[in-house]
Coordinates of C-alpha atoms and ligand atoms in Angstrom, one line a residue:
M288 CA 175.9 -11.7 100.4
N289 CA 178.6 -9.3 101.0
N290 CA 177.9 -6.2 98.7
L291 CA 175.4 -5.2 101.6
F292 CA 176.6 -1.2 100.8
Y293 CA 174.4 0.3 102.9
L294 CA 175.7 -1.3 106.3
S295 CA 178.2 0.2 108.6
E296 CA 181.9 0.0 109.7
D297 CA 180.1 -1.6 113.3
Q298 CA 177.2 -3.2 111.9
R299 CA 179.3 -5.2 109.7
A300 CA 181.7 -5.8 112.6
I301 CA 178.5 -7.3 114.4
R302 CA 177.3 -9.6 111.9
S303 CA 180.9 -11.5 111.3
L304 CA 181.2 -11.5 115.3
A305 CA 177.5 -13.6 115.4
R306 CA 178.6 -15.2 112.2
D307 CA 181.9 -16.6 113.8
I308 CA 180.1 -17.4 116.7
A309 CA 177.1 -19.1 115.2
R310 CA 179.1 -21.3 112.7
E311 CA 181.8 -22.2 114.7
R312 CA 179.6 -22.9 118.2
I313 CA 176.3 -22.9 117.6
A314 CA 175.6 -24.6 113.8
P315 CA 177.4 -28.3 115.1
L316 CA 174.8 -28.6 118.4
A317 CA 172.2 -27.8 116.0
A318 CA 170.7 -30.9 115.1
R319 CA 171.8 -32.9 118.4
V320 CA 169.0 -29.4 120.0
D321 CA 166.9 -30.2 117.4
E322 CA 166.2 -34.4 118.4
T323 CA 166.6 -34.2 122.2
G324 CA 164.6 -30.7 122.3
E325 CA 167.4 -29.2 124.7
Y326 CA 167.7 -25.8 125.7
P327 CA 170.4 -24.0 124.2
D328 CA 171.6 -22.7 127.6
E329 CA 175.6 -22.5 126.7
Q330 CA 174.6 -21.1 123.5
L331 CA 172.8 -18.5 124.7
K332 CA 175.5 -18.1 127.6
L333 CA 177.9 -17.5 124.9
L334 CA 176.0 -14.8 122.7
G335 CA 175.1 -12.8 126.2
Q336 CA 178.9 -13.0 126.6
Q337 CA 179.9 -11.8 123.2
G338 CA 177.2 -8.7 124.1
L339 CA 174.9 -10.2 121.4
M340 CA 172.0 -10.2 123.9
G341 CA 172.2 -6.3 124.4
L342 CA 172.4 -5.0 120.8
H343 CA 168.6 -3.3 121.2
I344 CA 169.2 -2.1 124.5
P345 CA 170.5 1.4 125.5
E346 CA 174.1 1.8 126.3
E347 CA 173.2 4.2 129.8
Y348 CA 171.3 0.3 130.5
G349 CA 174.3 -2.1 129.6
G350 CA 173.3 -2.6 126.0
T351 CA 175.4 -1.7 122.8
G352 CA 172.4 0.4 121.5
A353 CA 173.4 -0.8 117.9
G354 CA 170.0 -1.1 116.9
S355 CA 167.5 -3.1 114.9
L356 CA 169.4 -3.7 111.6
A357 CA 172.3 -5.1 113.6
F358 CA 169.8 -7.1 115.6
C359 CA 168.1 -8.2 112.6
L360 CA 172.2 -8.6 110.9
A361 CA 172.8 -11.2 114.2
A362 CA 169.5 -12.7 114.2
E363 CA 169.8 -14.3 110.8
E364 CA 173.3 -15.7 112.0
V365 CA 171.8 -17.4 114.6
A366 CA 169.0 -18.5 112.5
W367 CA 171.2 -20.0 110.1
A368 CA 173.2 -22.3 112.4
C369 CA 170.0 -22.8 114.4
A370 CA 166.5 -22.0 114.2
A371 CA 165.4 -23.2 117.7
T372 CA 168.5 -21.1 119.5
S373 CA 167.9 -18.0 117.6
T374 CA 163.8 -18.0 118.6
I375 CA 164.9 -17.6 122.1
F376 CA 167.2 -14.7 120.9
L377 CA 165.0 -12.8 119.4
V378 CA 162.6 -13.4 122.4
Q379 CA 165.3 -11.1 124.5
N380 CA 164.3 -8.4 121.7
L381 CA 160.6 -9.3 122.1
G382 CA 159.8 -9.8 126.1
G383 CA 162.5 -6.5 127.0
Y384 CA 161.0 -4.4 124.4
P385 CA 158.4 -3.5 126.6
I386 CA 160.2 -2.2 129.2
I387 CA 162.3 0.1 126.9
L388 CA 159.3 1.5 125.4
A389 CA 157.0 2.9 128.5
G390 CA 159.6 1.0 131.3
N391 CA 160.4 3.9 134.2
A392 CA 163.2 4.2 135.1
E393 CA 163.3 1.8 138.3
Q394 CA 162.1 -0.8 135.7
K395 CA 164.8 -0.4 133.7
R396 CA 167.5 -0.7 135.8
R397 CA 165.7 -3.4 137.0
Y398 CA 165.7 -5.4 134.0
L399 CA 167.8 -4.1 131.0
P400 CA 171.4 -4.2 132.1
R401 CA 170.9 -8.3 132.9
L402 CA 169.1 -8.6 129.8
A403 CA 171.7 -6.9 127.8
T404 CA 174.4 -9.3 129.6
G405 CA 172.1 -12.5 129.0
E406 CA 172.7 -13.2 132.6
M407 CA 168.4 -13.1 132.6
T408 CA 166.2 -14.1 129.6
A409 CA 162.8 -12.5 128.9
A410 CA 159.7 -13.5 127.2
F411 CA 155.7 -11.8 126.2
S412 CA 152.7 -13.5 126.7
L413 CA 150.2 -12.3 125.1
S414 CA 148.2 -15.0 123.3
E415 CA 145.8 -17.0 125.4
P416 CA 143.8 -20.3 124.3
G417 CA 141.1 -18.4 123.0
S418 CA 142.5 -15.2 121.3
G419 CA 145.9 -15.8 119.6
S420 CA 144.7 -13.1 116.1
D421 CA 142.1 -11.7 118.6
A422 CA 144.3 -10.6 121.2
A423 CA 142.4 -7.9 122.4
A424 CA 139.6 -10.9 122.7
M425 CA 142.2 -11.7 126.4
L426 CA 140.3 -13.4 129.4
C427 CA 143.1 -13.6 131.7
S428 CA 141.9 -10.6 134.0
A429 CA 143.8 -8.3 136.9
V430 CA 142.2 -6.4 139.2
R431 CA 143.7 -3.6 141.5
K432 CA 143.3 -3.9 145.5
G433 CA 145.5 -1.6 146.8
D434 CA 148.9 -1.3 145.4
R435 CA 149.1 -4.8 143.9
Y436 CA 146.9 -6.4 141.0
V437 CA 145.2 -10.4 141.2
V438 CA 145.9 -11.5 138.4
N439 CA 143.5 -15.2 137.3
G440 CA 143.4 -16.8 133.9
S441 CA 146.3 -18.5 131.6
K442 CA 148.1 -17.5 128.7
M443 CA 149.4 -20.1 126.1
W444 CA 152.1 -20.5 123.2
V445 CA 154.9 -18.1 125.4
T446 CA 158.2 -18.7 124.1
N447 CA 160.9 -19.7 126.2
G448 CA 158.0 -18.8 129.5
S449 CA 159.5 -21.8 131.2
H450 CA 163.4 -20.5 132.1
A451 CA 162.5 -16.5 131.4
G452 CA 163.4 -14.3 134.4
V453 CA 161.1 -12.0 133.0
I454 CA 157.9 -12.6 131.7
T455 CA 155.9 -9.2 129.8
V456 CA 152.0 -9.9 130.7
F457 CA 149.1 -8.8 128.8
V458 CA 146.1 -8.7 131.0
T459 CA 142.7 -7.2 131.3
T460 CA 142.0 -4.8 133.4
D461 CA 138.3 -3.9 131.8
K462 CA 136.9 -6.8 129.6
A463 CA 134.4 -4.4 128.0
K464 CA 137.0 -1.7 126.8
R465 CA 138.6 -4.8 124.8
A466 CA 142.1 -3.2 123.5
R467 CA 141.7 0.1 125.6
G468 CA 141.1 -2.4 129.1
V469 CA 145.0 -4.3 128.4
T470 CA 147.6 -3.6 130.8
A471 CA 151.3 -5.1 130.7
L472 CA 152.5 -6.7 133.5
L473 CA 156.4 -7.6 134.2
V474 CA 156.1 -10.6 135.9
E475 CA 158.9 -13.0 137.6
P476 CA 158.9 -16.6 138.4
G477 CA 158.3 -17.4 141.6
T478 CA 155.8 -15.3 142.2
K479 CA 153.2 -16.9 144.2
G480 CA 150.1 -18.0 142.6
F481 CA 151.9 -18.0 139.7
S482 CA 152.9 -21.3 137.4
V483 CA 154.2 -23.2 134.4
G484 CA 152.0 -25.7 132.3
K485 CA 151.7 -27.5 129.0
H486 CA 155.2 -28.3 127.4
E487 CA 153.8 -28.2 123.3
K488 CA 155.3 -30.9 121.6
K489 CA 156.1 -29.0 118.4
L490 CA 157.1 -29.1 114.5
G491 CA 160.4 -27.9 115.3
I492 CA 162.2 -25.1 116.5
H493 CA 162.2 -28.5 119.4
G494 CA 165.2 -26.6 121.3
S495 CA 162.8 -23.5 122.1
P496 CA 160.6 -23.7 125.0
T497 CA 156.7 -23.4 124.5
V498 CA 154.1 -23.7 127.5
A499 CA 151.3 -22.1 128.9
L500 CA 151.1 -19.8 132.2
H501 CA 148.4 -19.9 134.9
F502 CA 147.8 -17.6 137.3
A503 CA 145.6 -18.1 140.6
D504 CA 144.7 -15.3 142.8
C505 CA 148.9 -13.9 141.9
E506 CA 149.7 -10.7 143.6
I507 CA 151.4 -8.9 141.0
P508 CA 152.5 -5.0 142.7
V509 CA 151.4 -2.1 141.0
D510 CA 155.3 -1.0 140.8
N511 CA 155.3 -3.4 138.1
R512 CA 152.9 -2.2 135.7
L513 CA 154.6 -1.0 132.6
G514 CA 152.7 1.9 131.4
E515 CA 148.9 3.0 132.5
E516 CA 146.2 0.8 133.2
G517 CA 144.9 0.2 129.5
E518 CA 148.0 1.4 128.0
G519 CA 149.0 -2.6 127.2
F520 CA 147.6 -3.1 123.6
R521 CA 149.2 0.1 122.3
I522 CA 153.1 -1.7 124.4
A523 CA 152.1 -4.7 122.7
M524 CA 151.9 -3.3 119.0
Q525 CA 154.1 -1.4 119.1
T526 CA 156.5 -3.8 120.3
L527 CA 155.4 -6.4 117.9
E528 CA 156.0 -3.6 114.7
R529 CA 159.2 -3.4 116.1
S530 CA 160.0 -7.0 116.1
R531 CA 158.7 -7.9 113.3
P532 CA 161.7 -7.5 111.1
T533 CA 163.4 -10.0 113.7
I534 CA 161.4 -13.0 112.4
G535 CA 162.1 -12.1 108.7
A536 CA 165.4 -11.9 109.7
Q537 CA 165.2 -15.2 111.1
A538 CA 163.3 -16.9 108.1
V539 CA 166.2 -15.3 106.0
G540 CA 168.8 -17.0 108.0
I541 CA 166.9 -20.5 108.0
A542 CA 166.3 -20.2 103.7
Q543 CA 170.1 -19.1 103.1
A544 CA 171.2 -22.5 105.5
A545 CA 168.7 -24.3 103.0
L546 CA 170.1 -22.8 99.9
D547 CA 173.2 -23.1 100.8
A548 CA 173.0 -27.1 101.6
S549 CA 170.9 -27.3 98.4
I550 CA 174.1 -25.4 96.1
G551 CA 176.4 -27.9 97.9
Y552 CA 174.3 -30.5 97.2
A553 CA 173.6 -29.4 93.4
R554 CA 177.2 -29.7 92.7
E555 CA 178.2 -33.2 94.8
R556 CA 175.6 -35.3 93.8
R557 CA 175.3 -37.2 90.0
A558 CA 172.7 -38.2 88.3
F559 CA 172.6 -39.3 84.8
E560 CA 176.3 -38.4 84.6
Q561 CA 176.5 -35.5 85.5
P562 CA 175.8 -33.0 88.4
I563 CA 172.0 -32.7 89.1
G564 CA 173.2 -28.6 89.3
A565 CA 174.1 -29.1 85.6
F566 CA 170.4 -29.9 85.1
Q567 CA 168.5 -26.2 84.0
G568 CA 165.6 -27.5 86.5
I569 CA 168.1 -27.6 89.2
Q570 CA 168.9 -24.0 88.3
F571 CA 166.1 -22.6 88.0
M572 CA 165.1 -23.7 91.6
L573 CA 168.9 -22.2 92.8
A574 CA 168.1 -18.9 90.9
D575 CA 164.2 -18.9 92.1
M576 CA 165.8 -19.5 95.8
A577 CA 168.5 -17.0 95.8
T578 CA 166.5 -14.4 94.2
A579 CA 164.1 -14.4 97.1
V580 CA 166.6 -14.7 99.6
H581 CA 167.7 -11.6 98.9
A582 CA 164.9 -9.5 98.5
S583 CA 163.4 -11.0 101.8
R584 CA 166.8 -9.9 103.2
L585 CA 166.3 -6.7 101.8
V586 CA 162.7 -5.6 102.4
V587 CA 164.1 -6.9 106.5
H588 CA 166.8 -4.4 106.4
H589 CA 165.0 -1.8 105.4
A590 CA 162.1 -2.4 107.8
A591 CA 164.8 -2.1 110.2
G592 CA 166.8 0.6 109.0
L593 CA 163.8 2.7 109.2
I594 CA 163.0 1.6 113.4
D595 CA 166.3 2.9 113.8
Q596 CA 166.0 6.2 112.5
G597 CA 163.2 6.4 114.3
A598 CA 160.3 6.4 112.3
T599 CA 156.6 7.0 114.2
S600 CA 155.0 3.8 112.5
T601 CA 156.9 1.1 111.0
A602 CA 154.4 -1.5 111.1
L603 CA 153.3 -1.6 107.1
E604 CA 157.7 -2.0 106.6
A605 CA 157.5 -4.5 109.6
S606 CA 154.8 -6.7 108.6
M607 CA 155.5 -6.6 104.8
A608 CA 159.5 -8.1 105.8
K609 CA 157.8 -10.7 108.0
C610 CA 155.2 -11.7 105.7
L611 CA 157.5 -11.7 102.4
A612 CA 160.8 -13.3 104.6
S613 CA 158.9 -15.9 105.7
D614 CA 156.3 -16.9 102.8
S615 CA 159.7 -17.3 100.7
A616 CA 161.8 -19.0 103.9
M617 CA 158.8 -22.0 104.0
K618 CA 158.9 -22.0 99.7
V619 CA 163.1 -22.0 99.9
T620 CA 163.0 -24.7 102.1
T621 CA 160.3 -26.8 101.1
D622 CA 162.3 -26.7 97.5
A623 CA 165.2 -27.4 99.5
V624 CA 164.0 -30.8 100.0
Q625 CA 162.8 -31.3 96.6
I626 CA 166.5 -31.2 95.7
F627 CA 167.5 -33.6 97.9
G628 CA 165.0 -36.3 97.2
G629 CA 164.3 -39.0 98.9
Y630 CA 167.6 -38.3 101.1
G631 CA 166.0 -34.4 101.8
Y632 CA 162.9 -36.3 103.4
T633 CA 165.6 -37.9 106.2
R634 CA 166.9 -36.8 109.2
E635 CA 170.3 -37.6 108.3
F636 CA 170.5 -34.0 105.9
P637 CA 169.5 -30.8 107.5
V638 CA 166.6 -29.9 104.8
E639 CA 163.6 -31.4 106.5
R640 CA 165.1 -29.5 109.7
F641 CA 165.1 -26.3 107.7
M642 CA 161.3 -27.3 106.5
R643 CA 160.1 -27.7 109.5
D644 CA 161.8 -24.5 111.5
A645 CA 160.3 -22.4 108.7
K646 CA 157.1 -22.9 109.1
I647 CA 156.5 -21.2 112.3
T648 CA 157.7 -18.0 111.0
Q649 CA 154.5 -18.3 108.9
I650 CA 152.8 -17.8 112.0
Y651 CA 154.4 -16.8 115.5
E652 CA 154.1 -13.3 116.2
G653 CA 151.2 -12.4 113.7
T654 CA 150.0 -15.2 111.6
N655 CA 150.7 -14.1 108.1
Q656 CA 146.9 -13.8 107.1
I657 CA 146.7 -10.9 110.2
Q658 CA 150.5 -9.7 108.6
R659 CA 148.0 -9.3 105.5
V660 CA 145.9 -7.2 107.2
V661 CA 147.6 -4.9 108.8
I662 CA 149.0 -4.0 105.0
A663 CA 145.8 -4.0 103.8
Q664 CA 144.5 -1.6 106.4
H665 CA 147.1 0.6 105.6
L666 CA 146.2 0.8 101.3
L667 CA 142.4 1.1 102.3
G668 CA 142.5 2.4 105.7
K669 CA 139.6 1.7 107.6
L670 CA 136.2 0.3 105.7
Ligands
LIG258 N1 151.0 0.7 117.1 C1 150.3 1.5 117.9 N2 149.6 1.2 117.6 C2 148.3 0.5 117.3 C3 149.1 -0.7 116.5 C4 150.3 0.1 116.1 N3 151.4 -0.6 115.3 N4 148.4 -1.5 115.9 C5 146.7 -0.7 116.6 N5 147.5 0.4 117.4 C6 145.9 0.7 118.8 C7 145.1 0.7 117.7 O1 145.6 2.7 117.1 C8 143.8 1.2 118.7 O2 144.0 2.0 119.8 P1 142.9 3.3 120.1 O3 141.3 1.8 120.3 O4 143.0 4.2 121.2 O5 142.2 3.9 118.3 C9 143.8 0.0 119.3 O6 145.3 -0.6 119.3 C10 143.3 -1.6 118.8 O7 143.6 -1.7 117.3 P2 142.5 -1.7 116.6 O8 140.9 -1.7 116.8 O9 143.1 -1.9 114.9 O10 142.8 -4.1 117.0 P3 141.9 -5.0 116.8 O11 141.6 -6.1 117.7 O12 141.2 -5.0 115.0 O13 143.4 -6.1 116.3 C11 145.3 -6.4 114.8 C12 144.3 -5.2 115.5 C13 144.9 -7.8 114.1 C14 146.4 -5.7 113.8 C15 145.8 -7.3 116.6 O14 145.2 -7.9 117.1 C16 147.0 -8.4 116.1 O15 148.1 -7.8 115.9 N6 147.0 -9.5 116.1 C17 148.0 -11.1 116.0 C18 149.0 -10.5 117.6 C19 149.8 -11.0 117.5 O16 150.6 -10.9 116.8 N7 150.3 -12.2 118.3 C20 151.1 -12.9 118.8 C21 151.3 -12.7 119.9 S1 153.6 -13.1 119.7 S2 153.7 -15.2 119.5

């Protein structure tokens, strides 16, 4: 859609730059990344060199300060080309955002300029084997000893945890306090007692590594703490509130790719002596797919625009955007496979990859059940 009248000249330019890079340099490698699971190193470097890694980072720390909507525009384009690459691109925002939000000047200076250029990548580590949706039930603990925290326990589902130069890790410093006992620490690889564990074998987003992290008497300097002790849960929630629209943008990109492929196929594939696109059964599917993609894009842009305007709380709109866009992407990509018929079920065409990649957008950064919990809480208050 090019008639998004509310986009500024700068936002249009960023979208156009991201689209060119994504279509010319990232899309041709996407099937290989999916097939081999190789880390999309070159693709990420390219995004960094073009300034796209620093869209969300303030100018004083080496970013462009272009904001959340600009980031979502770029994320959609990258996801259109390769969902796995876009996942790591998104985690650059998710992992780095707590530093923007709660970091002191020294922490910002130490990490943000390198994250902005892509010289360093980031990760965000909240979940554990026994706590996903119930994030406050975490067990990985930190005990303060002088100027250090001694961290013990394990984290799970950490996107890019094996490659990141800095990981925002949420630990409990007081389990009895649940959410109010969570503290955020910045962890760098190579720290004694820290190790990367199992690499998950996943349904989709194959080039994006998902790992466990282990801490065994791992000493983290108190200087690496973000905010105060006990402020970690709020930092995590505020970060997710700003990041969830980007998952929506990723879902829109995957869905748009599936729609584009389906339109092409409906024009070319013939049955009963005419293109299958001449049949109303296919036309109605395409019409519904296009409408869902458009509506999803608008709610994503609305949530991101609110963030750029400095709205104090965007949790409701962020959850709506993530939920609607990812549910739509699952439906649109499943319909795309249906339009392709038997061919759609094979690896000769990309739509089965789109369907596999879309699924995760309904799960990560809070399942869509959790998004509905957040939305309902805004409607009803705590009952
Ligand atoms: N912004 C700021 N603070 C927030 C917040 C937000 N968006 N959402 C919650 N908080 C605060 C609350 O105000 C509360 O603070 P006080 O204790 O000072 O009152 C605290 O956080 C705990 O909130 P709540 O009681 O609502 O927490 P719950 O344990 O009930 O959990 C959900 C809330 C389910 C929404 C949360 O655990 C969640 O988002 N889970 C999903 C986690 C997730 O997305 N994981 C994916 C990780 S990335 S792959």
